[in-house]
Amino acid sequence: MPWLKGALWGGALGVIAAALLAGGMAAWDWAENPGGIFRTPSGTHWGFVRDTFLSWFGPTAPSFALTGAAVALARLWWRAR
């Protein structure tokens, strides 16, 4: 069942890409520190950083995983032709 392995591999790459995007956006917000909510002189508010990561990861992970799986399956189909 090479199609299943391909779909899982593509889905995993999609989840990794979503995690990278979410991590990048959380890091960007932490660096920009809008309204001073991410960090203060007493330290970083990790709850806000986590919430930002999850607010990006939640919507992007399923769509990126499905897109990655579809692209991997299309690639397998194309190579089998």
GROMACS .gro file of C-alpha atoms in nm:
model
   81
    1MET     CA    1   0.000   0.000   0.000
    2PRO     CA    2   0.239   0.271  -0.118
    3TRP     CA    3  -0.050   0.517  -0.145
    4LEU     CA    4  -0.110   0.501   0.232
    5LYS     CA    5   0.258   0.558   0.308
    6GLY     CA    6   0.263   0.848   0.063
    7ALA     CA    7  -0.048   1.005   0.211
    8LEU     CA    8   0.088   0.976   0.565
    9TRP     CA    9   0.424   1.118   0.459
   10GLY     CA   10   0.259   1.413   0.285
   11GLY     CA   11   0.029   1.471   0.582
   12ALA     CA   12   0.323   1.467   0.822
   13LEU     CA   13   0.506   1.723   0.610
   14GLY     CA   14   0.194   1.939   0.618
   15VAL     CA   15   0.177   1.923   0.999
   16ILE     CA   16   0.547   2.011   1.022
   17ALA     CA   17   0.494   2.308   0.791
   18ALA     CA   18   0.197   2.422   1.002
   19ALA     CA   19   0.406   2.395   1.320
   20LEU     CA   20   0.683   2.601   1.160
   21LEU     CA   21   0.437   2.867   1.050
   22ALA     CA   22   0.268   2.879   1.392
   23GLY     CA   23   0.604   2.892   1.570
   24GLY     CA   24   0.722   3.171   1.343
   25MET     CA   25   0.410   3.377   1.404
   26ALA     CA   26   0.431   3.323   1.782
   27ALA     CA   27   0.798   3.427   1.778
   28TRP     CA   28   0.714   3.732   1.569
   29ASP     CA   29   0.440   3.840   1.810
   30TRP     CA   30   0.673   3.780   2.105
   31ALA     CA   31   0.941   3.998   1.941
   32GLU     CA   32   0.696   4.273   1.843
   33ASN     CA   33   0.525   4.253   2.185
   34PRO     CA   34   0.205   4.436   2.089
   35GLY     CA   35   0.050   4.605   2.389
   36GLY     CA   36   0.319   4.463   2.614
   37ILE     CA   37   0.123   4.142   2.668
   38PHE     CA   38   0.389   3.890   2.565
   39ARG     CA   39   0.672   4.005   2.787
   40THR     CA   40   0.734   4.254   3.063
   41PRO     CA   41   1.044   4.342   3.262
   42SER     CA   42   0.955   4.054   3.494
   43GLY     CA   43   0.963   3.797   3.210
   44THR     CA   44   0.774   3.630   2.929
   45HIS     CA   45   0.405   3.546   2.960
   46TRP     CA   46   0.421   3.197   2.810
   47GLY     CA   47   0.044   3.156   2.816
   48PHE     CA   48   0.006   3.427   2.552
   49VAL     CA   49   0.284   3.274   2.342
   50ARG     CA   50   0.116   2.931   2.366
   51ASP     CA   51  -0.224   3.076   2.278
   52THR     CA   52  -0.079   3.250   1.973
   53PHE     CA   53   0.089   2.928   1.859
   54LEU     CA   54  -0.232   2.731   1.900
   55SER     CA   55  -0.443   2.997   1.729
   56TRP     CA   56  -0.223   2.957   1.420
   57PHE     CA   57  -0.160   2.583   1.443
   58GLY     CA   58  -0.523   2.481   1.496
   59PRO     CA   59  -0.660   2.608   1.164
   60THR     CA   60  -0.350   2.549   0.952
   61ALA     CA   61  -0.258   2.194   1.058
   62PRO     CA   62  -0.564   2.018   0.913
   63SER     CA   63  -0.557   2.213   0.588
   64PHE     CA   64  -0.180   2.176   0.544
   65ALA     CA   65  -0.198   1.804   0.629
   66LEU     CA   66  -0.477   1.741   0.380
   67THR     CA   67  -0.300   1.943   0.113
   68GLY     CA   68   0.027   1.757   0.177
   69ALA     CA   69  -0.148   1.421   0.155
   70ALA     CA   70  -0.327   1.521  -0.165
   71VAL     CA   71  -0.005   1.642  -0.326
   72ALA     CA   72   0.176   1.321  -0.227
   73LEU     CA   73  -0.106   1.109  -0.370
   74ALA     CA   74  -0.112   1.315  -0.689
   75ARG     CA   75   0.263   1.268  -0.720
   76LEU     CA   76   0.227   0.890  -0.680
   77TRP     CA   77  -0.053   0.884  -0.933
   78TRP     CA   78   0.147   1.093  -1.181
   79ARG     CA   79   0.454   0.870  -1.151
   80ALA     CA   80   0.243   0.555  -1.200
   81ARG     CA   81   0.107   0.681  -1.531
   0.00000   0.00000   0.00000
